Structures are given as structure tokens and as C-alpha cells.
PDB file of C-alpha atoms in Angstrom:
ATOM      1  CA  HIS A   1    -177.299  60.516 -71.568  1.00 63.00           C
ATOM      2  CA  MET A   2    -175.090  61.825 -74.394  1.00 88.00           C
ATOM      3  CA  LYS A   3    -176.242  60.195 -77.441  1.00 94.00           C
ATOM      4  CA  PHE A   4    -175.322  61.552 -80.711  1.00 96.00           C
ATOM      5  CA  SER A   5    -178.694  62.197 -82.661  1.00 92.00           C
ATOM      6  CA  PRO A   6    -178.854  62.097 -85.546  1.00 93.00           C
ATOM      7  CA  SER A   7    -176.114  59.581 -86.193  1.00 96.00           C
ATOM      8  CA  LEU A   8    -172.516  60.691 -86.802  1.00 97.00           C
ATOM      9  CA  LEU A   9    -170.868  60.693 -90.263  1.00 98.00           C
ATOM     10  CA  ARG A  10    -167.905  58.421 -90.515  1.00 98.00           C
ATOM     11  CA  GLY A  11    -164.819  59.436 -92.147  1.00 98.00           C
ATOM     12  CA  THR A  12    -160.879  59.454 -92.454  1.00 98.00           C
ATOM     13  CA  LEU A  13    -158.849  62.451 -91.089  1.00 98.00           C
ATOM     14  CA  ILE A  14    -156.654  64.041 -93.846  1.00 98.00           C
ATOM     15  CA  LYS A  15    -155.250  66.714 -91.456  1.00 98.00           C
ATOM     16  CA  ARG A  16    -156.101  69.017 -88.662  1.00 98.00           C
ATOM     17  CA  TYR A  17    -154.693  72.696 -89.171  1.00 96.00           C
ATOM     18  CA  LYS A  18    -155.020  76.301 -87.973  1.00 95.00           C
ATOM     19  CA  ARG A  19    -156.221  74.661 -84.598  1.00 93.00           C
ATOM     20  CA  PHE A  20    -159.819  74.732 -85.352  1.00 96.00           C
ATOM     21  CA  LEU A  21    -160.082  73.222 -88.780  1.00 98.00           C
ATOM     22  CA  ALA A  22    -159.892  69.462 -90.194  1.00 98.00           C
ATOM     23  CA  ASP A  23    -160.207  68.252 -93.487  1.00 98.00           C
ATOM     24  CA  VAL A  24    -161.875  64.781 -93.707  1.00 98.00           C
ATOM     25  CA  GLU A  25    -162.648  62.341 -96.458  1.00 98.00           C
ATOM     26  CA  LEU A  26    -166.106  60.894 -95.640  1.00 98.00           C
ATOM     27  CA  ASP A  27    -166.917  57.346 -96.191  1.00 97.00           C
ATOM     28  CA  ASP A  28    -168.703  58.305 -99.700  1.00 97.00           C
ATOM     29  CA  GLY A  29    -165.504  59.792-100.836  1.00 98.00           C
ATOM     30  CA  THR A  30    -166.515  63.602-100.335  1.00 98.00           C
ATOM     31  CA  ILE A  31    -163.814  65.571 -98.777  1.00 98.00           C
ATOM     32  CA  VAL A  32    -165.345  68.231 -96.240  1.00 98.00           C
ATOM     33  CA  THR A  33    -163.660  70.654 -93.725  1.00 98.00           C
ATOM     34  CA  ALA A  34    -165.076  70.286 -90.138  1.00 98.00           C
ATOM     35  CA  HIS A  35    -164.909  72.686 -87.185  1.00 97.00           C
ATOM     36  CA  CYS A  36    -162.317  71.166 -84.442  1.00 98.00           C
ATOM     37  CA  PRO A  37    -163.877  72.016 -81.188  1.00 96.00           C
ATOM     38  CA  ASN A  38    -160.459  71.666 -79.333  1.00 94.00           C
ATOM     39  CA  THR A  39    -157.913  74.326 -78.319  1.00 88.00           C
ATOM     40  CA  GLY A  40    -155.399  71.942 -77.116  1.00 87.00           C
ATOM     41  CA  ALA A  41    -152.186  70.270 -78.838  1.00 93.00           C
ATOM     42  CA  MET A  42    -154.317  67.174 -79.320  1.00 95.00           C
ATOM     43  CA  THR A  43    -151.015  65.124 -79.353  1.00 95.00           C
ATOM     44  CA  GLY A  44    -151.997  61.376 -80.502  1.00 96.00           C
ATOM     45  CA  CYS A  45    -155.646  62.572 -81.418  1.00 97.00           C
ATOM     46  CA  ALA A  46    -155.191  64.053 -84.694  1.00 97.00           C
ATOM     47  CA  VAL A  47    -153.327  61.582 -86.688  1.00 97.00           C
ATOM     48  CA  PRO A  48    -153.828  61.635 -90.434  1.00 98.00           C
ATOM     49  CA  GLY A  49    -155.547  58.253 -91.466  1.00 98.00           C
ATOM     50  CA  TYR A  50    -157.501  57.832 -88.002  1.00 98.00           C
ATOM     51  CA  THR A  51    -161.054  57.108 -88.449  1.00 98.00           C
ATOM     52  CA  VAL A  52    -163.044  60.140 -87.370  1.00 98.00           C
ATOM     53  CA  PHE A  53    -166.797  60.775 -86.810  1.00 98.00           C
ATOM     54  CA  LEU A  54    -168.509  64.194 -87.354  1.00 98.00           C
ATOM     55  CA  SER A  55    -171.854  65.652 -86.400  1.00 97.00           C
ATOM     56  CA  GLU A  56    -173.790  67.687 -88.961  1.00 96.00           C
ATOM     57  CA  SER A  57    -175.334  70.987 -88.018  1.00 94.00           C
ATOM     58  CA  THR A  58    -178.914  71.933 -89.723  1.00 91.00           C
ATOM     59  CA  ASN A  59    -178.162  75.578 -88.854  1.00 92.00           C
ATOM     60  CA  PRO A  60    -177.826  77.719 -92.003  1.00 90.00           C
ATOM     61  CA  ASN A  61    -175.859  80.479 -90.238  1.00 92.00           C
ATOM     62  CA  ARG A  62    -173.062  78.162 -89.478  1.00 91.00           C
ATOM     63  CA  LYS A  63    -169.862  78.856 -91.271  1.00 92.00           C
ATOM     64  CA  LEU A  64    -168.918  75.242 -91.009  1.00 96.00           C
ATOM     65  CA  LYS A  65    -171.527  72.451 -91.300  1.00 96.00           C
ATOM     66  CA  TYR A  66    -169.613  69.644 -89.802  1.00 97.00           C
ATOM     67  CA  THR A  67    -168.233  69.301 -86.105  1.00 97.00           C
ATOM     68  CA  TRP A  68    -165.373  66.748 -85.357  1.00 98.00           C
ATOM     69  CA  GLU A  69    -166.691  64.873 -82.512  1.00 98.00           C
ATOM     70  CA  LEU A  70    -164.802  61.586 -82.369  1.00 98.00           C
ATOM     71  CA  ALA A  71    -161.708  60.017 -83.431  1.00 98.00           C
ATOM     72  CA  GLN A  72    -160.584  56.255 -83.363  1.00 98.00           C
ATOM     73  CA  THR A  73    -156.919  55.034 -82.938  1.00 97.00           C
ATOM     74  CA  PHE A  74    -155.401  52.493 -85.121  1.00 97.00           C
ATOM     75  CA  ASP A  75    -155.927  50.005 -82.494  1.00 95.00           C
ATOM     76  CA  GLY A  76    -159.641  50.829 -82.074  1.00 97.00           C
ATOM     77  CA  HIS A  77    -159.629  53.080 -78.994  1.00 98.00           C
ATOM     78  CA  PHE A  78    -162.279  55.982 -78.934  1.00 98.00           C
ATOM     79  CA  ILE A  79    -161.210  59.630 -78.242  1.00 98.00           C
ATOM     80  CA  GLY A  80    -163.880  62.354 -77.425  1.00 98.00           C
ATOM     81  CA  ILE A  81    -162.402  65.362 -79.471  1.00 97.00           C
ATOM     82  CA  ASN A  82    -164.935  68.002 -78.269  1.00 96.00           C
ATOM     83  CA  THR A  83    -163.859  69.371 -75.113  1.00 94.00           C
ATOM     84  CA  HIS A  84    -167.071  71.133 -74.759  1.00 93.00           C
ATOM     85  CA  ASN A  85    -168.484  67.754 -74.058  1.00 95.00           C
ATOM     86  CA  ALA A  86    -166.723  67.375 -70.789  1.00 96.00           C
ATOM     87  CA  ASN A  87    -169.055  69.762 -68.842  1.00 97.00           C
ATOM     88  CA  LYS A  88    -171.989  68.116 -70.310  1.00 97.00           C
ATOM     89  CA  LEU A  89    -170.710  64.663 -69.296  1.00 97.00           C
ATOM     90  CA  VAL A  90    -170.060  65.858 -65.926  1.00 98.00           C
ATOM     91  CA  ALA A  91    -173.488  67.550 -65.429  1.00 97.00           C
ATOM     92  CA  GLU A  92    -175.236  64.356 -66.539  1.00 97.00           C
ATOM     93  CA  ALA A  93    -173.133  62.338 -64.088  1.00 97.00           C
ATOM     94  CA  LEU A  94    -173.934  64.766 -61.192  1.00 97.00           C
ATOM     95  CA  ASP A  95    -177.838  64.217 -62.267  1.00 97.00           C
ATOM     96  CA  ASN A  96    -177.535  60.485 -62.539  1.00 96.00           C
ATOM     97  CA  LYS A  97    -175.380  60.220 -58.986  1.00 96.00           C
ATOM     98  CA  VAL A  98    -172.664  58.210 -61.138  1.00 96.00           C
ATOM     99  CA  LEU A  99    -169.746  59.192 -58.776  1.00 97.00           C
ATOM    100  CA  SER A 100    -170.166  58.052 -55.019  1.00 96.00           C
ATOM    101  CA  GLU A 101    -167.985  61.316 -54.231  1.00 95.00           C
ATOM    102  CA  PHE A 102    -170.932  63.332 -55.542  1.00 97.00           C
ATOM    103  CA  SER A 103    -173.761  61.221 -54.916  1.00 95.00           C
ATOM    104  CA  ASP A 104    -175.320  63.397 -52.200  1.00 93.00           C
ATOM    105  CA  ILE A 105    -175.172  66.654 -54.394  1.00 96.00           C
ATOM    106  CA  THR A 106    -178.590  68.243 -54.143  1.00 95.00           C
ATOM    107  CA  ASP A 107    -178.185  70.816 -56.789  1.00 96.00           C
ATOM    108  CA  TRP A 108    -175.739  72.366 -59.182  1.00 98.00           C
ATOM    109  CA  LYS A 109    -175.088  75.383 -61.212  1.00 98.00           C
ATOM    110  CA  ALA A 110    -172.774  75.812 -64.376  1.00 97.00           C
ATOM    111  CA  GLU A 111    -170.133  78.628 -64.709  1.00 96.00           C
ATOM    112  CA  VAL A 112    -170.170  80.104 -61.413  1.00 96.00           C
ATOM    113  CA  THR A 113    -167.901  82.948 -59.907  1.00 95.00           C
ATOM    114  CA  PRO A 114    -167.361  82.387 -55.945  1.00 94.00           C
ATOM    115  CA  PRO A 115    -168.312  85.698 -53.980  1.00 92.00           C
ATOM    116  CA  THR A 116    -164.661  85.652 -52.782  1.00 87.00           C
ATOM    117  CA  ALA A 117    -162.885  84.637 -56.031  1.00 87.00           C
ATOM    118  CA  ASN A 118    -161.695  86.229 -59.490  1.00 86.00           C
ATOM    119  CA  SER A 119    -162.112  83.161 -61.530  1.00 89.00           C
ATOM    120  CA  ARG A 120    -165.284  81.545 -62.829  1.00 94.00           C
ATOM    121  CA  PHE A 121    -165.526  77.797 -62.285  1.00 96.00           C
ATOM    122  CA  ASP A 122    -167.345  75.021 -64.028  1.00 97.00           C
ATOM    123  CA  PHE A 123    -169.755  74.205 -61.515  1.00 98.00           C
ATOM    124  CA  ALA A 124    -171.088  75.334 -58.203  1.00 98.00           C
ATOM    125  CA  LEU A 125    -172.332  72.242 -56.112  1.00 98.00           C
ATOM    126  CA  THR A 126    -174.620  72.291 -53.315  1.00 97.00           C
ATOM    127  CA  ARG A 127    -174.833  69.493 -50.463  1.00 95.00           C
ATOM    128  CA  LYS A 128    -176.264  69.420 -47.096  1.00 89.00           C
ATOM    129  CA  ASN A 129    -173.962  69.429 -44.127  1.00 86.00           C
ATOM    130  CA  VAL A 130    -174.329  67.535 -40.856  1.00 87.00           C
ATOM    131  CA  GLU A 131    -176.793  70.224 -39.604  1.00 90.00           C
ATOM    132  CA  HIS A 132    -178.793  69.989 -42.892  1.00 89.00           C
ATOM    133  CA  GLN A 133    -177.692  73.390 -43.945  1.00 92.00           C
ATOM    134  CA  SER A 134    -176.892  73.768 -47.661  1.00 95.00           C
ATOM    135  CA  VAL A 135    -173.166  74.138 -48.441  1.00 95.00           C
ATOM    136  CA  THR A 136    -171.751  75.439 -51.775  1.00 96.00           C
ATOM    137  CA  GLU A 137    -168.564  73.992 -53.186  1.00 97.00           C
ATOM    138  CA  TYR A 138    -166.732  74.428 -56.506  1.00 97.00           C
ATOM    139  CA  MET A 139    -165.483  72.126 -59.003  1.00 98.00           C
ATOM    140  CA  GLU A 140    -163.343  72.759 -62.217  1.00 97.00           C
ATOM    141  CA  VAL A 141    -163.422  70.072 -64.833  1.00 97.00           C
ATOM    142  CA  LYS A 142    -160.375  69.369 -67.303  1.00 96.00           C
ATOM    143  CA  SER A 143    -160.880  67.124 -70.567  1.00 96.00           C
ATOM    144  CA  VAL A 144    -158.131  64.594 -70.718  1.00 97.00           C
ATOM    145  CA  THR A 145    -156.981  63.047 -74.165  1.00 97.00           C
ATOM    146  CA  LEU A 146    -153.243  62.697 -74.210  1.00 97.00           C
ATOM    147  CA  ALA A 147    -152.433  58.791 -73.666  1.00 97.00           C
ATOM    148  CA  ASP A 148    -148.973  57.235 -73.589  1.00 97.00           C
ATOM    149  CA  GLU A 149    -150.199  53.620 -74.117  1.00 96.00           C
ATOM    150  CA  ASN A 150    -152.610  53.345 -71.032  1.00 97.00           C
ATOM    151  CA  LYS A 151    -151.450  56.323 -68.946  1.00 98.00           C
ATOM    152  CA  GLY A 152    -153.442  59.559 -69.287  1.00 98.00           C
ATOM    153  CA  PHE A 153    -151.772  63.072 -69.042  1.00 98.00           C
ATOM    154  CA  PHE A 154    -152.843  66.561 -68.515  1.00 97.00           C
ATOM    155  CA  PRO A 155    -152.369  69.069 -69.898  1.00 96.00           C
ATOM    156  CA  ASP A 156    -151.209  68.335 -73.421  1.00 95.00           C
ATOM    157  CA  ALA A 157    -149.654  72.014 -73.654  1.00 94.00           C
ATOM    158  CA  VAL A 158    -148.693  74.597 -71.279  1.00 95.00           C
ATOM    159  CA  THR A 159    -151.808  76.049 -69.502  1.00 94.00           C
ATOM    160  CA  GLN A 160    -151.246  79.313 -67.547  1.00 95.00           C
ATOM    161  CA  ARG A 161    -155.136  79.536 -66.998  1.00 93.00           C
ATOM    162  CA  GLY A 162    -155.234  76.213 -65.694  1.00 95.00           C
ATOM    163  CA  ALA A 163    -152.565  76.689 -63.077  1.00 97.00           C
ATOM    164  CA  LYS A 164    -154.242  79.669 -62.066  1.00 95.00           C
ATOM    165  CA  HIS A 165    -157.525  77.884 -61.479  1.00 95.00           C
ATOM    166  CA  CYS A 166    -155.551  75.428 -59.406  1.00 97.00           C
ATOM    167  CA  LEU A 167    -154.200  78.025 -57.090  1.00 97.00           C
ATOM    168  CA  GLU A 168    -157.631  79.656 -56.828  1.00 96.00           C
ATOM    169  CA  LEU A 169    -158.962  76.217 -55.779  1.00 97.00           C
ATOM    170  CA  ALA A 170    -156.312  76.042 -53.190  1.00 98.00           C
ATOM    171  CA  ARG A 171    -157.010  79.675 -51.867  1.00 97.00           C
ATOM    172  CA  LEU A 172    -160.979  78.803 -51.587  1.00 97.00           C
ATOM    173  CA  SER A 173    -159.952  75.462 -49.889  1.00 97.00           C
ATOM    174  CA  ASP A 174    -157.694  77.230 -47.494  1.00 97.00           C
ATOM    175  CA  SER A 175    -160.339  79.733 -46.566  1.00 96.00           C
ATOM    176  CA  GLY A 176    -162.827  76.693 -45.618  1.00 95.00           C
ATOM    177  CA  ILE A 177    -164.633  76.523 -48.894  1.00 96.00           C
ATOM    178  CA  LYS A 178    -164.563  72.835 -50.271  1.00 96.00           C
ATOM    179  CA  THR A 179    -163.285  72.706 -53.925  1.00 98.00           C
ATOM    180  CA  ASN A 180    -162.829  69.936 -56.385  1.00 98.00           C
ATOM    181  CA  LEU A 181    -160.592  69.335 -59.604  1.00 98.00           C
ATOM    182  CA  LEU A 182    -162.093  66.621 -61.672  1.00 98.00           C
ATOM    183  CA  PHE A 183    -160.094  65.108 -64.841  1.00 98.00           C
ATOM    184  CA  CYS A 184    -162.571  63.810 -67.395  1.00 98.00           C
ATOM    185  CA  VAL A 185    -161.064  61.223 -69.543  1.00 98.00           C
ATOM    186  CA  GLN A 186    -162.286  61.219 -73.034  1.00 98.00           C
ATOM    187  CA  HIS A 187    -159.956  58.423 -74.272  1.00 98.00           C
ATOM    188  CA  THR A 188    -160.932  54.741 -73.925  1.00 98.00           C
ATOM    189  CA  ALA A 189    -157.407  53.284 -73.827  1.00 98.00           C
ATOM    190  CA  ILE A 190    -156.628  55.344 -70.615  1.00 98.00           C
ATOM    191  CA  GLU A 191    -156.546  53.429 -67.299  1.00 98.00           C
ATOM    192  CA  SER A 192    -155.079  56.042 -64.748  1.00 98.00           C
ATOM    193  CA  VAL A 193    -154.351  59.775 -64.863  1.00 98.00           C
ATOM    194  CA  GLN A 194    -151.117  61.952 -63.827  1.00 98.00           C
ATOM    195  CA  VAL A 195    -150.292  65.559 -64.247  1.00 98.00           C
ATOM    196  CA  ALA A 196    -147.878  65.824 -67.348  1.00 97.00           C
ATOM    197  CA  GLU A 197    -145.145  67.371 -65.415  1.00 97.00           C
ATOM    198  CA  HIS A 198    -142.697  67.136 -68.567  1.00 97.00           C
ATOM    199  CA  ILE A 199    -145.068  69.313 -70.401  1.00 97.00           C
ATOM    200  CA  ASP A 200    -146.187  71.716 -67.872  1.00 97.00           C
ATOM    201  CA  PRO A 201    -143.882  71.773 -64.510  1.00 98.00           C
ATOM    202  CA  THR A 202    -145.754  74.983 -63.329  1.00 98.00           C
ATOM    203  CA  TYR A 203    -149.023  73.362 -63.760  1.00 98.00           C
ATOM    204  CA  ALA A 204    -148.060  69.998 -62.036  1.00 98.00           C
ATOM    205  CA  GLU A 205    -146.532  72.182 -59.068  1.00 98.00           C
ATOM    206  CA  SER A 206    -150.105  74.142 -58.914  1.00 98.00           C
ATOM    207  CA  VAL A 207    -151.912  70.691 -58.780  1.00 98.00           C
ATOM    208  CA  LYS A 208    -149.638  69.654 -55.963  1.00 98.00           C
ATOM    209  CA  ILE A 209    -150.285  72.630 -53.976  1.00 98.00           C
ATOM    210  CA  ALA A 210    -154.112  72.354 -54.655  1.00 98.00           C
ATOM    211  CA  ALA A 211    -154.183  68.777 -53.258  1.00 98.00           C
ATOM    212  CA  ASN A 212    -152.068  69.756 -50.390  1.00 98.00           C
ATOM    213  CA  ALA A 213    -154.492  72.539 -49.556  1.00 98.00           C
ATOM    214  CA  GLY A 214    -157.202  69.923 -49.520  1.00 98.00           C
ATOM    215  CA  VAL A 215    -158.752  70.382 -52.784  1.00 98.00           C
ATOM    216  CA  THR A 216    -160.400  67.019 -53.979  1.00 98.00           C
ATOM    217  CA  VAL A 217    -158.498  65.908 -57.273  1.00 98.00           C
ATOM    218  CA  LEU A 218    -160.024  63.010 -59.047  1.00 98.00           C
ATOM    219  CA  ALA A 219    -160.312  61.597 -62.365  1.00 98.00           C
ATOM    220  CA  ALA A 220    -163.084  59.782 -64.137  1.00 98.00           C
ATOM    221  CA  SER A 221    -163.415  57.727 -67.387  1.00 98.00           C
ATOM    222  CA  CYS A 222    -165.836  57.780 -70.100  1.00 98.00           C
ATOM    223  CA  ILE A 223    -167.633  55.023 -72.075  1.00 98.00           C
ATOM    224  CA  ILE A 224    -167.283  56.266 -75.765  1.00 98.00           C
ATOM    225  CA  ASP A 225    -168.648  54.628 -79.132  1.00 97.00           C
ATOM    226  CA  GLU A 226    -169.945  55.966 -82.209  1.00 96.00           C
ATOM    227  CA  GLN A 227    -173.548  56.305 -80.589  1.00 96.00           C
ATOM    228  CA  LYS A 228    -172.843  57.856 -77.194  1.00 97.00           C
ATOM    229  CA  ILE A 229    -170.257  59.248 -74.594  1.00 97.00           C
ATOM    230  CA  LEU A 230    -171.015  58.335 -71.085  1.00 97.00           C
ATOM    231  CA  LEU A 231    -168.998  59.343 -67.746  1.00 98.00           C
ATOM    232  CA  ASN A 232    -168.910  55.939 -65.871  1.00 96.00           C
ATOM    233  CA  GLN A 233    -166.408  55.684 -63.007  1.00 96.00           C
ATOM    234  CA  THR A 234    -163.334  57.077 -61.328  1.00 97.00           C
ATOM    235  CA  LEU A 235    -160.026  56.120 -62.364  1.00 98.00           C
ATOM    236  CA  PRO A 236    -156.807  55.850 -60.227  1.00 98.00           C
ATOM    237  CA  LEU A 237    -154.946  59.439 -60.306  1.00 97.00           C
ATOM    238  CA  ILE A 238    -151.189  59.381 -59.627  1.00 95.00           C
ATOM    239  CA  LEU A 239    -150.062  62.643 -57.970  1.00 89.00           C
TER     240      LEU A 239
END
């Protein structure tokens, strides 16, 4: 599963700025600028003084050698900063049959546009129906890192793209194609997930429309430490 190899470098966050940059003081006192692979608001994730963990690239063509992978809150909770990891974690979980809802998936493909849709979804999943025919369904994955104590919220900023995707999932579901929306929680304090109506009421409304149209909406948590991230179980979802 998703092991950090080579080991991550530990440091302290000085600040995140211009969305994609973070200044970090490594444990040896060196100050480096790392790439921040997260376009979100990162509320509560980018607090100066947090312990952070960086991966180091050996690719000489990369402008920034370091990538910010994890943060650790002052009370010791781990946060996965790299939103690109969410899809890797879900792919692994599909392969390893971690979530019972998807244990009978026979095959999956990443980044697929359904024949009847305009949006590309994170996964096309195949399972056999009762007649043993292969049926394709679709899944969209969202990375959740906004925590209010032990409650997780999505989104952390207004997302028109997210709302559009929800309505598209609803439309596919209405047309008889099974669809799924999975909130991948990369924050170890979070014990349940809800839609952040106070941040994006339009998105909240579109998730309700999706759920009412039969879209399977679920949340899953991850085990995170400085060695690995591993999607491990579903969490309660409050809609």
C-alpha cells in the first residue's frame, strides 16, 4: 500500500502562500520551499508551527525538489496534504477489497468519461449483475481535510466543478447507470463527514439531489502516519 519511500523529511511549517508553495524549516535548520499539491483553502491544515513531512524528488527537471505530503496538528493528528493521493488510496482499496460496498468489483479504470456524459469521472468500475453480465458504474472521489473537532466537512471552499459533477452523477443515476460519490478522509481526527452547507450551499444542494437520485454517497477514513497512508473503513456520513 501507499508507503512513503524513501522516508519523508520532517520539518516545521513556516507558511503556505500563492496556493502552491510552502516554506518549511527542516529539522536540521535548513529552510526549503516545497510544492503544495492542494488547490483547496486548506483551512486548519496549513497552520504555521505544524510539524510537516516532505517527500524529496530526484528528478533534476523539477523546479521544486520537495513536495509537502503530511501535516501533523498540535494535538498529534495526521493530515494528508496531497489531494492527488486520494485516487491512489481508493484504487488500492478497490484492489484490496477494503470496502464491502465495492468488494465485488471485477475491474476498474481511472479517469473515464461515460458515453452519455460530458464530465470525466475518477473511476469506471465493473461488476457482474445477477445474470453474470459485466455492468459499468462510475465513481467520483473527493479528499476531505476540513475538521471541526471530530467532524469532517467538504468542501473547504466553493466548488462549482464539484456541484456540476454531483448533478451529472444524479443524471446518470436517473438514466439507470449506477454512480458513487466517495469522500476520502485524509485527517485522522475526523470520525464522521457532512457536507459544508455553510461554505457552499449550492454544492450541499447538489449532493442532496444526487443522493435522492440514487447516487451512493459514502465516506471512508485513512490510517495515516509518517510511513504510510492506507484507506481502511467507511465512516458515518451525515446528509
